[in-house]
């Protein structure tokens, strides 16, 4: 194989976060200079710090920065970049962008615009795949987008059906519709998401298979007519149609089925004249039949598991193919070695319906040595470091944790140890949820399908036993926070439990689900624990009453988020930090626990507030107001839609009543905790 890096010596990466860092790592190893681009929100981001050069594109919003074709091309010209790698997302599957690069004489590290167009329109792609002999799921992929026609087609296919944005991907503009009654609302929501993400409202409809696996095949083609498949990945474990855990190879695949799916994937790529790295996604049914779903004309987020089992650097393959070289290996030279998993680390709260989280990462580290893990078996692809900010403007994925083992069991054991060794502080993440997934008996037994999380929701989100130490740590941090809020020396202005001629006394309600705190004094509040704290002076230890126990308690803050909690003379070290009206406690034995706290004397007021206002659960943008002020609504009825980190979230009525007024209009940006509307509950 010949190498001629003079074809371009400078690479601009038109992306951000972990994929930008990942691409630049390989580019540097190949001797290329790297150029980063950034928005105002990313001026100090890791990918900017690691590049040889960096160019500002514009304001924080993606449409004003990372999606501005002219600005990206101008950055390449200014820095002498002969090629642009798009990563994934943003402009990675934008045909007009590729055309513009060709006119500017800049190499696009990816397929031709014609191939992107062929697969970008999912309806047209289905027709092409049918002609190429690739199996298809029953559905409607037509140009007629009349609401009534779409509803009639869904009725004809039979529920449940899957609504998908024709120009979409990544779970955007996608809904499962269980019955005819919910079709129109789902269609409206899909169209809004699709318009916001892709500027296109066209939909396609597919029969929703109830127990399919999501198996995708990595394909690669060069400009010399060569095409191979680098085997398959199982991406069945998803939430909101976005992948959470991926693995390669897919469990239970026979050599014959692997060959059939691989050859079908290469046929799909050849049908559209594909060049570079691509992924053909299939639904694999329990009987072994498989159906074409879509082709992603770019590098996938989960490509590292393929790299782990094949020993190949797919980004290097991309760059060499972009330079006009032939594929490094033929099909019969590719082999599978061992097993690999990838876990996506998101800034989100699984306990609050996976709401995205923002903030500052006070710590982000993976201690391989302390966990007894081999460096060549564990890989952390991240776009953040300790001290970095997590913005509301972009996808909430922080990093990918990738592991390799001799077989699936060994790789899974390594994944669990690595997840435990990953220390993420300052922002709520899904790390603990990933541990529950990876240790779930059904996952270990390879009982996989795309509704895995939904099917096992009861066990994945089952209430866990919370230790006395966790309650005490949360209470002590809450008590300390309340003491800090006292700004006046006057006893009349103090809120720290001051009593004349009596111990300071504060009663807190603690609960693992914050919404239950408004009913902490109700007889059925079994999941709420009341903690009473008393002390004579600020210098004295707290006397905590937790249930039937009275404990002498102190808390000492150590380095970072580490604390030492002493209960009746027994000192324990754990991690604990404040987070969004709650405390996250991490102890080796109990794992991660998040407890919300509130003063008992604020409960009555809080219940009234919950009935009269609705607050934003996260930073985001108002997308739509669904009712008029004064309109009568029932409990649970959708009132407004917010968008954060590329996903929509619906705010529902807390009770029967009516909206008195909205505080924001469609298009407004809101902060977490902002009052969205005034609500009057029915008497």
mmCIF file of N, CA and C in Angstrom, residues 340-439:
data_model
loop_
_atom_site.group_PDB
_atom_site.id
_atom_site.type_symbol
_atom_site.label_atom_id
_atom_site.label_comp_id
_atom_site.label_asym_id
_atom_site.label_seq_id
_atom_site.Cartn_x
_atom_site.Cartn_y
_atom_site.Cartn_z
ATOM 1 N N UNK A 340 -16.365 -6.736 22.385
ATOM 2 C CA UNK A 340 -16.215 -5.358 22.837
ATOM 3 C C UNK A 340 -17.567 -4.743 23.171
ATOM 4 N N UNK A 341 -17.581 -3.871 24.178
ATOM 5 C CA UNK A 341 -18.763 -3.088 24.563
ATOM 6 C C UNK A 341 -18.416 -1.604 24.523
ATOM 7 N N UNK A 342 -19.425 -0.792 24.225
ATOM 8 C CA UNK A 342 -19.316 0.656 24.364
ATOM 9 C C UNK A 342 -20.494 1.155 25.187
ATOM 10 N N UNK A 343 -20.207 1.946 26.194
ATOM 11 C CA UNK A 343 -21.242 2.580 27.018
ATOM 12 C C UNK A 343 -21.161 4.087 26.805
ATOM 13 N N UNK A 344 -22.288 4.700 26.460
ATOM 14 C CA UNK A 344 -22.311 6.150 26.224
ATOM 15 C C UNK A 344 -22.589 6.879 27.538
ATOM 16 N N UNK A 345 -21.680 7.749 27.897
ATOM 17 C CA UNK A 345 -21.825 8.519 29.133
ATOM 18 C C UNK A 345 -22.526 9.832 28.791
ATOM 19 N N UNK A 346 -23.765 9.971 29.244
ATOM 20 C CA UNK A 346 -24.567 11.159 28.951
ATOM 21 C C UNK A 346 -24.707 12.043 30.191
ATOM 22 N N UNK A 347 -24.780 13.351 29.960
ATOM 23 C CA UNK A 347 -25.151 14.291 31.018
ATOM 24 C C UNK A 347 -26.674 14.339 31.049
ATOM 25 N N UNK A 348 -27.250 13.435 31.804
ATOM 26 C CA UNK A 348 -28.699 13.322 31.888
ATOM 27 C C UNK A 348 -29.063 12.605 33.170
ATOM 28 N N UNK A 349 -30.329 12.698 33.549
ATOM 29 C CA UNK A 349 -30.795 12.100 34.799
ATOM 30 C C UNK A 349 -31.797 10.996 34.504
ATOM 31 N N UNK A 350 -31.370 9.734 34.505
ATOM 32 C CA UNK A 350 -32.295 8.633 34.236
ATOM 33 C C UNK A 350 -33.467 8.576 35.208
ATOM 34 N N UNK A 351 -33.254 9.054 36.443
ATOM 35 C CA UNK A 351 -34.314 9.016 37.442
ATOM 36 C C UNK A 351 -35.388 10.060 37.177
ATOM 37 N N UNK A 352 -35.100 11.029 36.316
ATOM 38 C CA UNK A 352 -36.062 12.074 35.969
ATOM 39 C C UNK A 352 -36.380 12.000 34.473
ATOM 40 N N UNK A 353 -36.689 10.798 34.009
ATOM 41 C CA UNK A 353 -37.065 10.562 32.620
ATOM 42 C C UNK A 353 -35.973 11.011 31.657
ATOM 43 N N UNK A 354 -34.716 10.798 32.054
ATOM 44 C CA UNK A 354 -33.547 11.085 31.219
ATOM 45 C C UNK A 354 -33.462 12.557 30.807
ATOM 46 N N UNK A 355 -33.909 13.445 31.669
ATOM 47 C CA UNK A 355 -33.784 14.865 31.366
ATOM 48 C C UNK A 355 -32.311 15.238 31.238
ATOM 49 N N UNK A 356 -31.943 16.016 30.215
ATOM 50 C CA UNK A 356 -30.548 16.425 30.067
ATOM 51 C C UNK A 356 -30.113 17.324 31.212
ATOM 52 N N UNK A 357 -28.825 17.242 31.550
ATOM 53 C CA UNK A 357 -28.275 18.002 32.673
ATOM 54 C C UNK A 357 -27.173 18.930 32.170
ATOM 55 N N UNK A 358 -27.002 20.042 32.839
ATOM 56 C CA UNK A 358 -25.949 20.995 32.507
ATOM 57 C C UNK A 358 -25.181 21.343 33.775
ATOM 58 N N UNK A 359 -24.054 22.003 33.593
ATOM 59 C CA UNK A 359 -23.273 22.411 34.749
ATOM 60 C C UNK A 359 -21.788 22.369 34.443
ATOM 61 N N UNK A 360 -20.974 22.330 35.479
ATOM 62 C CA UNK A 360 -19.524 22.295 35.338
ATOM 63 C C UNK A 360 -18.989 20.988 35.899
ATOM 64 N N UNK A 361 -18.144 20.321 35.129
ATOM 65 C CA UNK A 361 -17.547 19.060 35.572
ATOM 66 C C UNK A 361 -16.418 19.365 36.554
ATOM 67 N N UNK A 362 -16.695 19.169 37.841
ATOM 68 C CA UNK A 362 -15.653 19.411 38.826
ATOM 69 C C UNK A 362 -14.588 18.329 38.775
ATOM 70 N N UNK A 363 -14.977 17.138 38.300
ATOM 71 C CA UNK A 363 -13.996 16.061 38.135
ATOM 72 C C UNK A 363 -14.472 15.107 37.046
ATOM 73 N N UNK A 364 -13.520 14.716 36.180
ATOM 74 C CA UNK A 364 -13.810 13.730 35.140
ATOM 75 C C UNK A 364 -12.545 12.910 34.943
ATOM 76 N N UNK A 365 -12.536 11.679 35.486
ATOM 77 C CA UNK A 365 -11.308 10.886 35.471
ATOM 78 C C UNK A 365 -11.640 9.400 35.491
ATOM 79 N N UNK A 366 -10.731 8.611 34.927
ATOM 80 C CA UNK A 366 -10.860 7.153 34.923
ATOM 81 C C UNK A 366 -9.580 6.572 35.505
ATOM 82 N N UNK A 367 -9.689 5.960 36.674
ATOM 83 C CA UNK A 367 -8.526 5.413 37.375
ATOM 84 C C UNK A 367 -8.379 3.932 37.011
ATOM 85 N N UNK A 368 -7.662 3.656 35.916
ATOM 86 C CA UNK A 368 -7.482 2.270 35.469
ATOM 87 C C UNK A 368 -6.620 1.476 36.443
ATOM 88 N N UNK A 369 -5.535 2.084 36.889
ATOM 89 C CA UNK A 369 -4.618 1.370 37.777
ATOM 90 C C UNK A 369 -5.301 0.989 39.079
ATOM 91 N N UNK A 370 -6.054 1.944 39.643
ATOM 92 C CA UNK A 370 -6.736 1.655 40.901
ATOM 93 C C UNK A 370 -7.779 0.569 40.771
ATOM 94 N N UNK A 371 -8.358 0.431 39.565
ATOM 95 C CA UNK A 371 -9.380 -0.593 39.339
ATOM 96 C C UNK A 371 -8.782 -1.905 38.837
ATOM 97 N N UNK A 372 -7.453 -1.943 38.669
ATOM 98 C CA UNK A 372 -6.808 -3.164 38.196
ATOM 99 C C UNK A 372 -7.129 -3.493 36.753
ATOM 100 N N UNK A 373 -7.274 -2.466 35.912
ATOM 101 C CA UNK A 373 -7.646 -2.668 34.512
ATOM 102 C C UNK A 373 -6.445 -2.414 33.603
ATOM 103 N N UNK A 374 -6.371 -3.179 32.509
ATOM 104 C CA UNK A 374 -5.283 -3.032 31.547
ATOM 105 C C UNK A 374 -5.618 -1.911 30.565
ATOM 106 N N UNK A 375 -4.630 -1.060 30.309
ATOM 107 C CA UNK A 375 -4.849 0.103 29.461
ATOM 108 C C UNK A 375 -5.247 -0.273 28.041
ATOM 109 N N UNK A 376 -4.774 -1.417 27.525
ATOM 110 C CA UNK A 376 -5.113 -1.799 26.158
ATOM 111 C C UNK A 376 -6.482 -2.464 26.063
ATOM 112 N N UNK A 377 -7.139 -2.669 27.205
ATOM 113 C CA UNK A 377 -8.470 -3.285 27.221
ATOM 114 C C UNK A 377 -9.575 -2.265 27.480
ATOM 115 N N UNK A 378 -9.215 -1.043 27.837
ATOM 116 C CA UNK A 378 -10.199 -0.013 28.174
ATOM 117 C C UNK A 378 -9.822 1.282 27.450
ATOM 118 N N UNK A 379 -10.804 1.903 26.857
ATOM 119 C CA UNK A 379 -10.573 3.137 26.096
ATOM 120 C C UNK A 379 -11.674 4.137 26.462
ATOM 121 N N UNK A 380 -11.298 5.353 26.754
ATOM 122 C CA UNK A 380 -12.262 6.406 27.063
ATOM 123 C C UNK A 380 -12.138 7.488 26.006
ATOM 124 N N UNK A 381 -13.106 7.550 25.101
ATOM 125 C CA UNK A 381 -13.153 8.602 24.086
ATOM 126 C C UNK A 381 -14.031 9.724 24.625
ATOM 127 N N UNK A 382 -13.425 10.844 24.954
ATOM 128 C CA UNK A 382 -14.194 11.929 25.567
ATOM 129 C C UNK A 382 -13.883 13.253 24.894
ATOM 130 N N UNK A 383 -14.796 14.185 25.066
ATOM 131 C CA UNK A 383 -14.594 15.539 24.580
ATOM 132 C C UNK A 383 -14.520 16.531 25.709
ATOM 133 N N UNK A 384 -14.402 16.036 26.936
ATOM 134 C CA UNK A 384 -14.389 16.909 28.109
ATOM 135 C C UNK A 384 -13.282 16.485 29.057
ATOM 136 N N UNK A 385 -12.935 17.401 29.940
ATOM 137 C CA UNK A 385 -11.981 17.154 31.011
ATOM 138 C C UNK A 385 -12.502 17.832 32.272
ATOM 139 N N UNK A 386 -11.864 17.547 33.380
ATOM 140 C CA UNK A 386 -12.234 18.206 34.639
ATOM 141 C C UNK A 386 -12.190 19.718 34.466
ATOM 142 N N UNK A 387 -13.251 20.392 34.935
ATOM 143 C CA UNK A 387 -13.331 21.840 34.835
ATOM 144 C C UNK A 387 -14.124 22.339 33.649
ATOM 145 N N UNK A 388 -14.441 21.460 32.691
ATOM 146 C CA UNK A 388 -15.184 21.879 31.501
ATOM 147 C C UNK A 388 -16.660 22.088 31.819
ATOM 148 N N UNK A 389 -17.281 22.961 31.046
ATOM 149 C CA UNK A 389 -18.711 23.233 31.190
ATOM 150 C C UNK A 389 -19.506 22.339 30.250
ATOM 151 N N UNK A 390 -20.681 21.923 30.702
ATOM 152 C CA UNK A 390 -21.617 21.153 29.880
ATOM 153 C C UNK A 390 -22.762 22.085 29.515
ATOM 154 N N UNK A 391 -22.902 22.372 28.235
ATOM 155 C CA UNK A 391 -23.843 23.379 27.758
ATOM 156 C C UNK A 391 -25.186 22.757 27.395
ATOM 157 N N UNK A 392 -26.222 23.588 27.385
ATOM 158 C CA UNK A 392 -27.551 23.158 26.958
ATOM 159 C C UNK A 392 -27.680 23.134 25.440
ATOM 160 N N UNK A 393 -26.668 23.631 24.725
ATOM 161 C CA UNK A 393 -26.822 23.863 23.293
ATOM 162 C C UNK A 393 -26.609 22.623 22.434
ATOM 163 N N UNK A 394 -25.952 21.576 22.974
ATOM 164 C CA UNK A 394 -25.570 20.465 22.124
ATOM 165 C C UNK A 394 -25.968 19.131 22.747
ATOM 166 N N UNK A 395 -25.677 18.066 22.007
ATOM 167 C CA UNK A 395 -25.990 16.718 22.461
ATOM 168 C C UNK A 395 -25.378 16.469 23.846
ATOM 169 N N UNK A 396 -26.087 15.755 24.739
ATOM 170 C CA UNK A 396 -25.593 15.592 26.115
ATOM 171 C C UNK A 396 -24.528 14.514 26.294
ATOM 172 N N UNK A 397 -24.063 13.863 25.209
ATOM 173 C CA UNK A 397 -23.051 12.822 25.386
ATOM 174 C C UNK A 397 -21.704 13.435 25.748
ATOM 175 N N UNK A 398 -21.131 12.973 26.864
ATOM 176 C CA UNK A 398 -19.842 13.459 27.329
ATOM 177 C C UNK A 398 -18.690 12.610 26.819
ATOM 178 N N UNK A 399 -18.907 11.300 26.776
ATOM 179 C CA UNK A 399 -17.811 10.389 26.454
ATOM 180 C C UNK A 399 -18.365 9.016 26.115
ATOM 181 N N UNK A 400 -17.449 8.167 25.630
ATOM 182 C CA UNK A 400 -17.772 6.768 25.375
ATOM 183 C C UNK A 400 -16.730 5.908 26.080
ATOM 184 N N UNK A 401 -17.204 4.947 26.847
ATOM 185 C CA UNK A 401 -16.320 4.021 27.537
ATOM 186 C C UNK A 401 -16.338 2.707 26.767
ATOM 187 N N UNK A 402 -15.190 2.316 26.216
ATOM 188 C CA UNK A 402 -15.115 1.138 25.358
ATOM 189 C C UNK A 402 -14.177 0.116 25.988
ATOM 190 N N UNK A 403 -14.589 -1.138 26.011
ATOM 191 C CA UNK A 403 -13.766 -2.190 26.620
ATOM 192 C C UNK A 403 -13.669 -3.381 25.678
ATOM 193 N N UNK A 404 -12.662 -4.225 25.914
ATOM 194 C CA UNK A 404 -12.447 -5.427 25.104
ATOM 195 C C UNK A 404 -12.121 -6.596 26.023
ATOM 196 N N UNK A 405 -12.608 -7.770 25.643
ATOM 197 C CA UNK A 405 -12.312 -8.988 26.386
ATOM 198 C C UNK A 405 -12.211 -10.165 25.450
ATOM 199 N N UNK A 406 -11.692 -11.274 25.967
ATOM 200 C CA UNK A 406 -11.535 -12.471 25.142
ATOM 201 C C UNK A 406 -12.881 -13.012 24.687
ATOM 202 N N UNK A 407 -13.923 -12.815 25.505
ATOM 203 C CA UNK A 407 -15.278 -13.229 25.144
ATOM 204 C C UNK A 407 -16.258 -12.240 25.761
ATOM 205 N N UNK A 408 -17.556 -12.470 25.554
ATOM 206 C CA UNK A 408 -18.557 -11.513 26.025
ATOM 207 C C UNK A 408 -18.551 -11.381 27.540
ATOM 208 N N UNK A 409 -18.460 -12.490 28.251
ATOM 209 C CA UNK A 409 -18.488 -12.440 29.712
ATOM 210 C C UNK A 409 -17.306 -11.641 30.259
ATOM 211 N N UNK A 410 -16.119 -11.872 29.671
ATOM 212 C CA UNK A 410 -14.942 -11.163 30.150
ATOM 213 C C UNK A 410 -15.042 -9.672 29.833
ATOM 214 N N UNK A 411 -15.534 -9.356 28.643
ATOM 215 C CA UNK A 411 -15.687 -7.942 28.272
ATOM 216 C C UNK A 411 -16.708 -7.252 29.173
ATOM 217 N N UNK A 412 -17.785 -7.958 29.519
ATOM 218 C CA UNK A 412 -18.817 -7.375 30.374
ATOM 219 C C UNK A 412 -18.282 -7.126 31.783
ATOM 220 N N UNK A 413 -17.467 -8.058 32.285
ATOM 221 C CA UNK A 413 -16.870 -7.864 33.606
ATOM 222 C C UNK A 413 -15.947 -6.644 33.603
ATOM 223 N N UNK A 414 -15.193 -6.470 32.521
ATOM 224 C CA UNK A 414 -14.310 -5.310 32.402
ATOM 225 C C UNK A 414 -15.118 -4.023 32.326
ATOM 226 N N UNK A 415 -16.237 -4.061 31.594
ATOM 227 C CA UNK A 415 -17.094 -2.872 31.489
ATOM 228 C C UNK A 415 -17.593 -2.447 32.863
ATOM 229 N N UNK A 416 -18.030 -3.402 33.664
ATOM 230 C CA UNK A 416 -18.561 -3.059 34.985
ATOM 231 C C UNK A 416 -17.480 -2.465 35.888
ATOM 232 N N UNK A 417 -16.275 -3.024 35.826
ATOM 233 C CA UNK A 417 -15.192 -2.461 36.645
ATOM 234 C C UNK A 417 -14.823 -1.058 36.163
ATOM 235 N N UNK A 418 -14.830 -0.868 34.856
ATOM 236 C CA UNK A 418 -14.471 0.436 34.309
ATOM 237 C C UNK A 418 -15.518 1.489 34.650
ATOM 238 N N UNK A 419 -16.798 1.120 34.589
ATOM 239 C CA UNK A 419 -17.854 2.068 34.960
ATOM 240 C C UNK A 419 -17.722 2.483 36.420
ATOM 241 N N UNK A 420 -17.386 1.518 37.288
ATOM 242 C CA UNK A 420 -17.211 1.834 38.706
ATOM 243 C C UNK A 420 -16.005 2.747 38.919
ATOM 244 N N UNK A 421 -14.992 2.615 38.043
ATOM 245 C CA UNK A 421 -13.770 3.413 38.203
ATOM 246 C C UNK A 421 -13.897 4.802 37.600
ATOM 247 N N UNK A 422 -14.942 5.038 36.814
ATOM 248 C CA UNK A 422 -15.125 6.347 36.182
ATOM 249 C C UNK A 422 -15.686 7.327 37.208
ATOM 250 N N UNK A 423 -14.958 8.378 37.454
ATOM 251 C CA UNK A 423 -15.336 9.370 38.469
ATOM 252 C C UNK A 423 -15.797 10.639 37.763
ATOM 253 N N UNK A 424 -17.117 10.871 37.745
ATOM 254 C CA UNK A 424 -17.694 12.053 37.125
ATOM 255 C C UNK A 424 -18.427 12.840 38.201
ATOM 256 N N UNK A 425 -18.011 14.069 38.418
ATOM 257 C CA UNK A 425 -18.612 14.879 39.465
ATOM 258 C C UNK A 425 -18.960 16.263 38.923
ATOM 259 N N UNK A 426 -19.993 16.847 39.501
ATOM 260 C CA UNK A 426 -20.404 18.189 39.124
ATOM 261 C C UNK A 426 -21.618 18.232 38.221
ATOM 262 N N UNK A 427 -21.867 17.160 37.480
ATOM 263 C CA UNK A 427 -23.006 17.070 36.572
ATOM 264 C C UNK A 427 -23.631 15.691 36.730
ATOM 265 N N UNK A 428 -24.952 15.648 36.758
ATOM 266 C CA UNK A 428 -25.657 14.364 36.837
ATOM 267 C C UNK A 428 -25.427 13.594 35.540
ATOM 268 N N UNK A 429 -25.096 12.312 35.643
ATOM 269 C CA UNK A 429 -24.895 11.477 34.459
ATOM 270 C C UNK A 429 -25.652 10.166 34.592
ATOM 271 N N UNK A 430 -25.605 9.371 33.529
ATOM 272 C CA UNK A 430 -26.263 8.061 33.501
ATOM 273 C C UNK A 430 -25.324 6.940 33.905
ATOM 274 N N UNK A 431 -24.185 7.241 34.527
ATOM 275 C CA UNK A 431 -23.191 6.223 34.840
ATOM 276 C C UNK A 431 -23.765 5.094 35.700
ATOM 277 N N UNK A 432 -24.466 5.450 36.765
ATOM 278 C CA UNK A 432 -25.038 4.429 37.638
ATOM 279 C C UNK A 432 -26.098 3.606 36.900
ATOM 280 N N UNK A 433 -26.872 4.257 36.029
ATOM 281 C CA UNK A 433 -27.877 3.531 35.240
ATOM 282 C C UNK A 433 -27.206 2.538 34.301
ATOM 283 N N UNK A 434 -26.083 2.918 33.706
ATOM 284 C CA UNK A 434 -25.347 1.998 32.836
ATOM 285 C C UNK A 434 -24.874 0.778 33.619
ATOM 286 N N UNK A 435 -24.473 0.982 34.866
ATOM 287 C CA UNK A 435 -24.077 -0.158 35.695
ATOM 288 C C UNK A 435 -25.248 -1.106 35.919
ATOM 289 N N UNK A 436 -26.441 -0.541 36.150
ATOM 290 C CA UNK A 436 -27.606 -1.394 36.353
ATOM 291 C C UNK A 436 -27.944 -2.160 35.078
ATOM 292 N N UNK A 437 -27.781 -1.515 33.926
ATOM 293 C CA UNK A 437 -28.016 -2.198 32.655
ATOM 294 C C UNK A 437 -27.032 -3.344 32.458
ATOM 295 N N UNK A 438 -25.757 -3.043 32.665
ATOM 296 C CA UNK A 438 -24.712 -4.024 32.373
ATOM 297 C C UNK A 438 -24.721 -5.210 33.329
ATOM 298 N N UNK A 439 -25.317 -5.037 34.506
ATOM 299 C CA UNK A 439 -25.393 -6.142 35.465
ATOM 300 C C UNK A 439 -26.768 -6.804 35.483
#
